[in-house]
């Protein structure tokens, strides 16, 4: 079951002070389950992405029944790891 799990950069703005901030947030919907949100570092590096895959994502999936994640595809898309 393919799932859309791309990180997104979402703008936050406030016109009263005239500044804009950005943050990387990852979240996913898997059937009846919401995974995340997880705030990623502003600058995603190979190391921080590896930490996300090995520690954060596996922790999110620990709470999901095995039947729901069997056959799950994780598409690494839209990430530049510099």
PDB file of N, CA and C in Angstrom:
ATOM      1  N   UNK A   1       0.849  -1.164   0.000  1.00  0.00           N
ATOM      2  CA  UNK A   1       0.000   0.000   0.000  1.00  0.00           C
ATOM      3  C   UNK A   1       0.904   1.239   0.000  1.00  0.00           C
ATOM      4  N   UNK A   2       1.002   1.964  -1.129  1.00  0.00           N
ATOM      5  CA  UNK A   2       1.827   3.173  -1.157  1.00  0.00           C
ATOM      6  C   UNK A   2       1.239   4.269  -0.278  1.00  0.00           C
ATOM      7  N   UNK A   3       2.095   4.999   0.355  1.00  0.00           N
ATOM      8  CA  UNK A   3       1.679   6.066   1.260  1.00  0.00           C
ATOM      9  C   UNK A   3       2.476   7.320   0.909  1.00  0.00           C
ATOM     10  N   UNK A   4       1.824   8.461   0.900  1.00  0.00           N
ATOM     11  CA  UNK A   4       2.509   9.718   0.624  1.00  0.00           C
ATOM     12  C   UNK A   4       3.166  10.200   1.910  1.00  0.00           C
ATOM     13  N   UNK A   5       4.489  10.096   1.990  1.00  0.00           N
ATOM     14  CA  UNK A   5       5.202  10.455   3.210  1.00  0.00           C
ATOM     15  C   UNK A   5       6.378  11.376   2.891  1.00  0.00           C
ATOM     16  N   UNK A   6       6.135  12.363   2.081  1.00  0.00           N
ATOM     17  CA  UNK A   6       7.184  13.313   1.714  1.00  0.00           C
ATOM     18  C   UNK A   6       7.288  14.420   2.752  1.00  0.00           C
ATOM     19  N   UNK A   7       8.529  14.800   3.104  1.00  0.00           N
ATOM     20  CA  UNK A   7       8.669  15.954   3.982  1.00  0.00           C
ATOM     21  C   UNK A   7       8.184  17.210   3.272  1.00  0.00           C
ATOM     22  N   UNK A   8       7.671  18.137   4.013  1.00  0.00           N
ATOM     23  CA  UNK A   8       7.167  19.372   3.413  1.00  0.00           C
ATOM     24  C   UNK A   8       7.748  20.570   4.145  1.00  0.00           C
ATOM     25  N   UNK A   9       8.015  21.596   3.401  1.00  0.00           N
ATOM     26  CA  UNK A   9       8.440  22.860   4.001  1.00  0.00           C
ATOM     27  C   UNK A   9       7.230  23.765   4.020  1.00  0.00           C
ATOM     28  N   UNK A  10       6.808  24.141   5.205  1.00  0.00           N
ATOM     29  CA  UNK A  10       5.588  24.917   5.359  1.00  0.00           C
ATOM     30  C   UNK A  10       5.920  26.313   5.867  1.00  0.00           C
ATOM     31  N   UNK A  11       5.430  27.350   5.181  1.00  0.00           N
ATOM     32  CA  UNK A  11       5.728  28.706   5.651  1.00  0.00           C
ATOM     33  C   UNK A  11       4.847  29.104   6.829  1.00  0.00           C
ATOM     34  N   UNK A  12       5.422  29.828   7.742  1.00  0.00           N
ATOM     35  CA  UNK A  12       4.667  30.450   8.826  1.00  0.00           C
ATOM     36  C   UNK A  12       4.908  31.942   8.687  1.00  0.00           C
ATOM     37  N   UNK A  13       3.858  32.706   8.676  1.00  0.00           N
ATOM     38  CA  UNK A  13       4.080  34.142   8.533  1.00  0.00           C
ATOM     39  C   UNK A  13       3.244  34.902   9.541  1.00  0.00           C
ATOM     40  N   UNK A  14       3.715  36.052   9.857  1.00  0.00           N
ATOM     41  CA  UNK A  14       2.959  36.958  10.698  1.00  0.00           C
ATOM     42  C   UNK A  14       3.156  38.357  10.140  1.00  0.00           C
ATOM     43  N   UNK A  15       2.080  38.928   9.665  1.00  0.00           N
ATOM     44  CA  UNK A  15       2.190  40.232   9.014  1.00  0.00           C
ATOM     45  C   UNK A  15       2.436  41.362  10.011  1.00  0.00           C
ATOM     46  N   UNK A  16       2.082  41.155  11.273  1.00  0.00           N
ATOM     47  CA  UNK A  16       2.229  42.246  12.237  1.00  0.00           C
ATOM     48  C   UNK A  16       3.695  42.565  12.531  1.00  0.00           C
ATOM     49  N   UNK A  17       4.573  41.548  12.485  1.00  0.00           N
ATOM     50  CA  UNK A  17       5.986  41.817  12.731  1.00  0.00           C
ATOM     51  C   UNK A  17       6.815  41.760  11.455  1.00  0.00           C
ATOM     52  N   UNK A  18       6.214  41.365  10.346  1.00  0.00           N
ATOM     53  CA  UNK A  18       6.883  41.406   9.060  1.00  0.00           C
ATOM     54  C   UNK A  18       7.991  40.393   8.858  1.00  0.00           C
ATOM     55  N   UNK A  19       7.888  39.197   9.419  1.00  0.00           N
ATOM     56  CA  UNK A  19       8.889  38.170   9.188  1.00  0.00           C
ATOM     57  C   UNK A  19       8.220  36.866   8.793  1.00  0.00           C
ATOM     58  N   UNK A  20       8.993  35.980   8.226  1.00  0.00           N
ATOM     59  CA  UNK A  20       8.471  34.689   7.799  1.00  0.00           C
ATOM     60  C   UNK A  20       9.472  33.611   8.214  1.00  0.00           C
ATOM     61  N   UNK A  21       8.996  32.520   8.774  1.00  0.00           N
ATOM     62  CA  UNK A  21       9.853  31.410   9.183  1.00  0.00           C
ATOM     63  C   UNK A  21       9.391  30.143   8.479  1.00  0.00           C
ATOM     64  N   UNK A  22      10.318  29.224   8.251  1.00  0.00           N
ATOM     65  CA  UNK A  22      10.001  27.956   7.607  1.00  0.00           C
ATOM     66  C   UNK A  22      10.422  26.817   8.518  1.00  0.00           C
ATOM     67  N   UNK A  23       9.718  25.692   8.380  1.00  0.00           N
ATOM     68  CA  UNK A  23      10.132  24.507   9.109  1.00  0.00           C
ATOM     69  C   UNK A  23       9.820  23.275   8.274  1.00  0.00           C
ATOM     70  N   UNK A  24      10.618  22.211   8.470  1.00  0.00           N
ATOM     71  CA  UNK A  24      10.401  20.929   7.811  1.00  0.00           C
ATOM     72  C   UNK A  24       9.555  20.064   8.729  1.00  0.00           C
ATOM     73  N   UNK A  25       8.440  19.597   8.236  1.00  0.00           N
ATOM     74  CA  UNK A  25       7.583  18.717   9.031  1.00  0.00           C
ATOM     75  C   UNK A  25       7.286  17.464   8.228  1.00  0.00           C
ATOM     76  N   UNK A  26       7.322  16.317   8.888  1.00  0.00           N
ATOM     77  CA  UNK A  26       6.993  15.054   8.262  1.00  0.00           C
ATOM     78  C   UNK A  26       5.791  14.478   8.983  1.00  0.00           C
ATOM     79  N   UNK A  27       4.830  13.995   8.223  1.00  0.00           N
ATOM     80  CA  UNK A  27       3.693  13.272   8.783  1.00  0.00           C
ATOM     81  C   UNK A  27       3.148  12.352   7.713  1.00  0.00           C
ATOM     82  N   UNK A  28       2.399  11.360   8.107  1.00  0.00           N
ATOM     83  CA  UNK A  28       1.845  10.415   7.148  1.00  0.00           C
ATOM     84  C   UNK A  28       0.530   9.860   7.674  1.00  0.00           C
ATOM     85  N   UNK A  29      -0.330   9.500   6.748  1.00  0.00           N
ATOM     86  CA  UNK A  29      -1.573   8.805   7.088  1.00  0.00           C
ATOM     87  C   UNK A  29      -1.450   7.400   6.531  1.00  0.00           C
ATOM     88  N   UNK A  30      -1.611   6.416   7.396  1.00  0.00           N
ATOM     89  CA  UNK A  30      -1.528   5.012   7.010  1.00  0.00           C
ATOM     90  C   UNK A  30      -2.812   4.343   7.461  1.00  0.00           C
ATOM     91  N   UNK A  31      -3.756   4.197   6.541  1.00  0.00           N
ATOM     92  CA  UNK A  31      -5.055   3.639   6.902  1.00  0.00           C
ATOM     93  C   UNK A  31      -5.747   4.529   7.914  1.00  0.00           C
ATOM     94  N   UNK A  32      -6.008   3.978   9.098  1.00  0.00           N
ATOM     95  CA  UNK A  32      -6.659   4.728  10.173  1.00  0.00           C
ATOM     96  C   UNK A  32      -5.664   5.393  11.121  1.00  0.00           C
ATOM     97  N   UNK A  33      -4.380   5.345  10.784  1.00  0.00           N
ATOM     98  CA  UNK A  33      -3.340   5.828  11.689  1.00  0.00           C
ATOM     99  C   UNK A  33      -2.694   7.099  11.153  1.00  0.00           C
ATOM    100  N   UNK A  34      -2.402   8.006  12.072  1.00  0.00           N
ATOM    101  CA  UNK A  34      -1.649   9.212  11.751  1.00  0.00           C
ATOM    102  C   UNK A  34      -0.264   9.061  12.365  1.00  0.00           C
ATOM    103  N   UNK A  35       0.761   9.116  11.540  1.00  0.00           N
ATOM    104  CA  UNK A  35       2.136   9.027  12.015  1.00  0.00           C
ATOM    105  C   UNK A  35       2.711  10.440  12.043  1.00  0.00           C
ATOM    106  N   UNK A  36       3.258  10.825  13.154  1.00  0.00           N
ATOM    107  CA  UNK A  36       3.830  12.163  13.253  1.00  0.00           C
ATOM    108  C   UNK A  36       2.877  13.084  13.971  1.00  0.00           C
ATOM    109  N   UNK A  37       3.085  14.347  13.853  1.00  0.00           N
ATOM    110  CA  UNK A  37       4.110  15.007  13.035  1.00  0.00           C
ATOM    111  C   UNK A  37       5.482  14.950  13.694  1.00  0.00           C
ATOM    112  N   UNK A  38       6.494  15.045  12.865  1.00  0.00           N
ATOM    113  CA  UNK A  38       7.871  15.097  13.325  1.00  0.00           C
ATOM    114  C   UNK A  38       8.523  16.317  12.684  1.00  0.00           C
ATOM    115  N   UNK A  39       9.071  17.194  13.500  1.00  0.00           N
ATOM    116  CA  UNK A  39       9.760  18.378  12.985  1.00  0.00           C
ATOM    117  C   UNK A  39      11.211  18.025  12.698  1.00  0.00           C
ATOM    118  N   UNK A  40      11.576  18.115  11.431  1.00  0.00           N
ATOM    119  CA  UNK A  40      12.938  17.802  11.008  1.00  0.00           C
ATOM    120  C   UNK A  40      13.810  19.045  11.135  1.00  0.00           C
ATOM    121  N   UNK A  41      15.130  18.842  11.128  1.00  0.00           N
ATOM    122  CA  UNK A  41      16.023  20.001  11.164  1.00  0.00           C
ATOM    123  C   UNK A  41      15.781  20.907   9.952  1.00  0.00           C
ATOM    124  N   UNK A  42      16.066  22.185  10.123  1.00  0.00           N
ATOM    125  CA  UNK A  42      15.881  23.131   9.022  1.00  0.00           C
ATOM    126  C   UNK A  42      16.698  22.710   7.807  1.00  0.00           C
ATOM    127  N   UNK A  43      17.912  22.261   8.033  1.00  0.00           N
ATOM    128  CA  UNK A  43      18.790  21.773   6.976  1.00  0.00           C
ATOM    129  C   UNK A  43      18.921  20.272   7.148  1.00  0.00           C
ATOM    130  N   UNK A  44      18.296  19.497   6.286  1.00  0.00           N
ATOM    131  CA  UNK A  44      18.318  18.042   6.396  1.00  0.00           C
ATOM    132  C   UNK A  44      19.616  17.507   5.815  1.00  0.00           C
ATOM    133  N   UNK A  45      20.397  16.828   6.630  1.00  0.00           N
ATOM    134  CA  UNK A  45      21.663  16.240   6.186  1.00  0.00           C
ATOM    135  C   UNK A  45      21.496  14.730   6.073  1.00  0.00           C
ATOM    136  N   UNK A  46      22.509  14.083   5.514  1.00  0.00           N
ATOM    137  CA  UNK A  46      22.474  12.613   5.431  1.00  0.00           C
ATOM    138  C   UNK A  46      22.318  12.015   6.819  1.00  0.00           C
ATOM    139  N   UNK A  47      23.080  12.553   7.762  1.00  0.00           N
ATOM    140  CA  UNK A  47      23.063  12.009   9.121  1.00  0.00           C
ATOM    141  C   UNK A  47      21.705  12.212   9.792  1.00  0.00           C
ATOM    142  N   UNK A  48      21.129  13.400   9.668  1.00  0.00           N
ATOM    143  CA  UNK A  48      19.836  13.642  10.318  1.00  0.00           C
ATOM    144  C   UNK A  48      18.724  12.826   9.657  1.00  0.00           C
ATOM    145  N   UNK A  49      18.815  12.590   8.340  1.00  0.00           N
ATOM    146  CA  UNK A  49      17.823  11.756   7.655  1.00  0.00           C
ATOM    147  C   UNK A  49      17.971  10.300   8.087  1.00  0.00           C
ATOM    148  N   UNK A  50      19.207   9.842   8.264  1.00  0.00           N
ATOM    149  CA  UNK A  50      19.449   8.482   8.738  1.00  0.00           C
ATOM    150  C   UNK A  50      18.907   8.291  10.153  1.00  0.00           C
ATOM    151  N   UNK A  51      19.078   9.285  11.010  1.00  0.00           N
ATOM    152  CA  UNK A  51      18.505   9.235  12.361  1.00  0.00           C
ATOM    153  C   UNK A  51      16.986   9.133  12.268  1.00  0.00           C
ATOM    154  N   UNK A  52      16.386   9.928  11.385  1.00  0.00           N
ATOM    155  CA  UNK A  52      14.934   9.863  11.195  1.00  0.00           C
ATOM    156  C   UNK A  52      14.504   8.455  10.786  1.00  0.00           C
ATOM    157  N   UNK A  53      15.179   7.865   9.795  1.00  0.00           N
ATOM    158  CA  UNK A  53      14.799   6.536   9.312  1.00  0.00           C
ATOM    159  C   UNK A  53      15.002   5.455  10.367  1.00  0.00           C
ATOM    160  N   UNK A  54      16.146   5.475  11.045  1.00  0.00           N
ATOM    161  CA  UNK A  54      16.491   4.400  11.980  1.00  0.00           C
ATOM    162  C   UNK A  54      15.840   4.525  13.349  1.00  0.00           C
ATOM    163  N   UNK A  55      15.563   5.738  13.788  1.00  0.00           N
ATOM    164  CA  UNK A  55      15.052   5.916  15.144  1.00  0.00           C
ATOM    165  C   UNK A  55      13.609   6.417  15.182  1.00  0.00           C
ATOM    166  N   UNK A  56      13.345   7.506  14.495  1.00  0.00           N
ATOM    167  CA  UNK A  56      12.024   8.138  14.583  1.00  0.00           C
ATOM    168  C   UNK A  56      10.967   7.316  13.857  1.00  0.00           C
ATOM    169  N   UNK A  57      11.226   6.982  12.601  1.00  0.00           N
ATOM    170  CA  UNK A  57      10.237   6.246  11.810  1.00  0.00           C
ATOM    171  C   UNK A  57       9.946   4.879  12.420  1.00  0.00           C
ATOM    172  N   UNK A  58      10.982   4.180  12.865  1.00  0.00           N
ATOM    173  CA  UNK A  58      10.746   2.869  13.477  1.00  0.00           C
ATOM    174  C   UNK A  58       9.939   2.994  14.766  1.00  0.00           C
ATOM    175  N   UNK A  59      10.146   4.074  15.511  1.00  0.00           N
ATOM    176  CA  UNK A  59       9.345   4.292  16.725  1.00  0.00           C
ATOM    177  C   UNK A  59       7.873   4.537  16.374  1.00  0.00           C
ATOM    178  N   UNK A  60       7.615   5.321  15.330  1.00  0.00           N
ATOM    179  CA  UNK A  60       6.235   5.538  14.883  1.00  0.00           C
ATOM    180  C   UNK A  60       5.592   4.216  14.465  1.00  0.00           C
ATOM    181  N   UNK A  61       6.339   3.383  13.745  1.00  0.00           N
ATOM    182  CA  UNK A  61       5.779   2.132  13.226  1.00  0.00           C
ATOM    183  C   UNK A  61       5.595   1.080  14.315  1.00  0.00           C
ATOM    184  N   UNK A  62       6.273   1.222  15.443  1.00  0.00           N
ATOM    185  CA  UNK A  62       6.102   0.275  16.553  1.00  0.00           C
ATOM    186  C   UNK A  62       4.669   0.253  17.072  1.00  0.00           C
ATOM    187  N   UNK A  63       3.955   1.354  16.934  1.00  0.00           N
ATOM    188  CA  UNK A  63       2.588   1.450  17.444  1.00  0.00           C
ATOM    189  C   UNK A  63       1.532   0.976  16.446  1.00  0.00           C
ATOM    190  N   UNK A  64       1.951   0.580  15.241  1.00  0.00           N
ATOM    191  CA  UNK A  64       1.028   0.167  14.182  1.00  0.00           C
ATOM    192  C   UNK A  64       1.013  -1.358  14.115  1.00  0.00           C
ATOM    193  N   UNK A  65      -0.163  -1.976  14.015  1.00  0.00           N
ATOM    194  CA  UNK A  65      -0.217  -3.434  13.893  1.00  0.00           C
ATOM    195  C   UNK A  65       0.568  -3.921  12.670  1.00  0.00           C
ATOM    196  N   UNK A  66       1.218  -5.071  12.813  1.00  0.00           N
ATOM    197  CA  UNK A  66       2.038  -5.628  11.743  1.00  0.00           C
ATOM    198  C   UNK A  66       1.243  -5.816  10.456  1.00  0.00           C
ATOM    199  N   UNK A  67      -0.002  -6.221  10.561  1.00  0.00           N
ATOM    200  CA  UNK A  67      -0.832  -6.429   9.368  1.00  0.00           C
ATOM    201  C   UNK A  67      -1.010  -5.141   8.570  1.00  0.00           C
ATOM    202  N   UNK A  68      -0.983  -4.000   9.244  1.00  0.00           N
ATOM    203  CA  UNK A  68      -1.175  -2.716   8.559  1.00  0.00           C
ATOM    204  C   UNK A  68       0.084  -2.261   7.832  1.00  0.00           C
ATOM    205  N   UNK A  69       1.264  -2.718   8.274  1.00  0.00           N
ATOM    206  CA  UNK A  69       2.493  -2.247   7.639  1.00  0.00           C
ATOM    207  C   UNK A  69       3.132  -3.272   6.708  1.00  0.00           C
ATOM    208  N   UNK A  70       2.601  -4.480   6.638  1.00  0.00           N
ATOM    209  CA  UNK A  70       3.138  -5.461   5.698  1.00  0.00           C
ATOM    210  C   UNK A  70       2.893  -4.975   4.281  1.00  0.00           C
ATOM    211  N   UNK A  71       3.905  -5.017   3.465  1.00  0.00           N
ATOM    212  CA  UNK A  71       3.792  -4.562   2.091  1.00  0.00           C
ATOM    213  C   UNK A  71       3.859  -3.057   1.935  1.00  0.00           C
ATOM    214  N   UNK A  72       4.184  -2.345   3.000  1.00  0.00           N
ATOM    215  CA  UNK A  72       4.269  -0.887   2.962  1.00  0.00           C
ATOM    216  C   UNK A  72       5.470  -0.456   2.126  1.00  0.00           C
ATOM    217  N   UNK A  73       5.282   0.534   1.277  1.00  0.00           N
ATOM    218  CA  UNK A  73       6.366   1.106   0.468  1.00  0.00           C
ATOM    219  C   UNK A  73       6.715   2.472   1.031  1.00  0.00           C
ATOM    220  N   UNK A  74       7.986   2.696   1.245  1.00  0.00           N
ATOM    221  CA  UNK A  74       8.458   4.008   1.696  1.00  0.00           C
ATOM    222  C   UNK A  74       9.185   4.635   0.521  1.00  0.00           C
ATOM    223  N   UNK A  75       8.645   5.716  -0.005  1.00  0.00           N
ATOM    224  CA  UNK A  75       9.244   6.371  -1.163  1.00  0.00           C
ATOM    225  C   UNK A  75      10.077   7.557  -0.699  1.00  0.00           C
ATOM    226  N   UNK A  76      11.383   7.484  -0.970  1.00  0.00           N
ATOM    227  CA  UNK A  76      12.299   8.576  -0.636  1.00  0.00           C
ATOM    228  C   UNK A  76      12.212   9.574  -1.782  1.00  0.00           C
ATOM    229  N   UNK A  77      11.494  10.650  -1.556  1.00  0.00           N
ATOM    230  CA  UNK A  77      11.147  11.554  -2.642  1.00  0.00           C
ATOM    231  C   UNK A  77      11.232  12.991  -2.161  1.00  0.00           C
ATOM    232  N   UNK A  78      11.834  13.838  -2.948  1.00  0.00           N
ATOM    233  CA  UNK A  78      11.840  15.256  -2.636  1.00  0.00           C
ATOM    234  C   UNK A  78      12.827  15.676  -1.565  1.00  0.00           C
ATOM    235  N   UNK A  79      13.739  14.797  -1.174  1.00  0.00           N
ATOM    236  CA  UNK A  79      14.718  15.129  -0.142  1.00  0.00           C
ATOM    237  C   UNK A  79      16.079  15.338  -0.770  1.00  0.00           C
ATOM    238  N   UNK A  80      16.676  16.432  -0.452  1.00  0.00           N
ATOM    239  CA  UNK A  80      18.054  16.632  -0.867  1.00  0.00           C
ATOM    240  C   UNK A  80      18.907  16.477   0.373  1.00  0.00           C
ATOM    241  N   UNK A  81      19.715  15.455   0.420  1.00  0.00           N
ATOM    242  CA  UNK A  81      20.564  15.190   1.591  1.00  0.00           C
ATOM    243  C   UNK A  81      21.978  15.628   1.275  1.00  0.00           C
ATOM    244  N   UNK A  82      22.332  16.795   1.732  1.00  0.00           N
ATOM    245  CA  UNK A  82      23.669  17.330   1.458  1.00  0.00           C
ATOM    246  C   UNK A  82      24.534  17.275   2.686  1.00  0.00           C
TER     247      UNK A  82
END
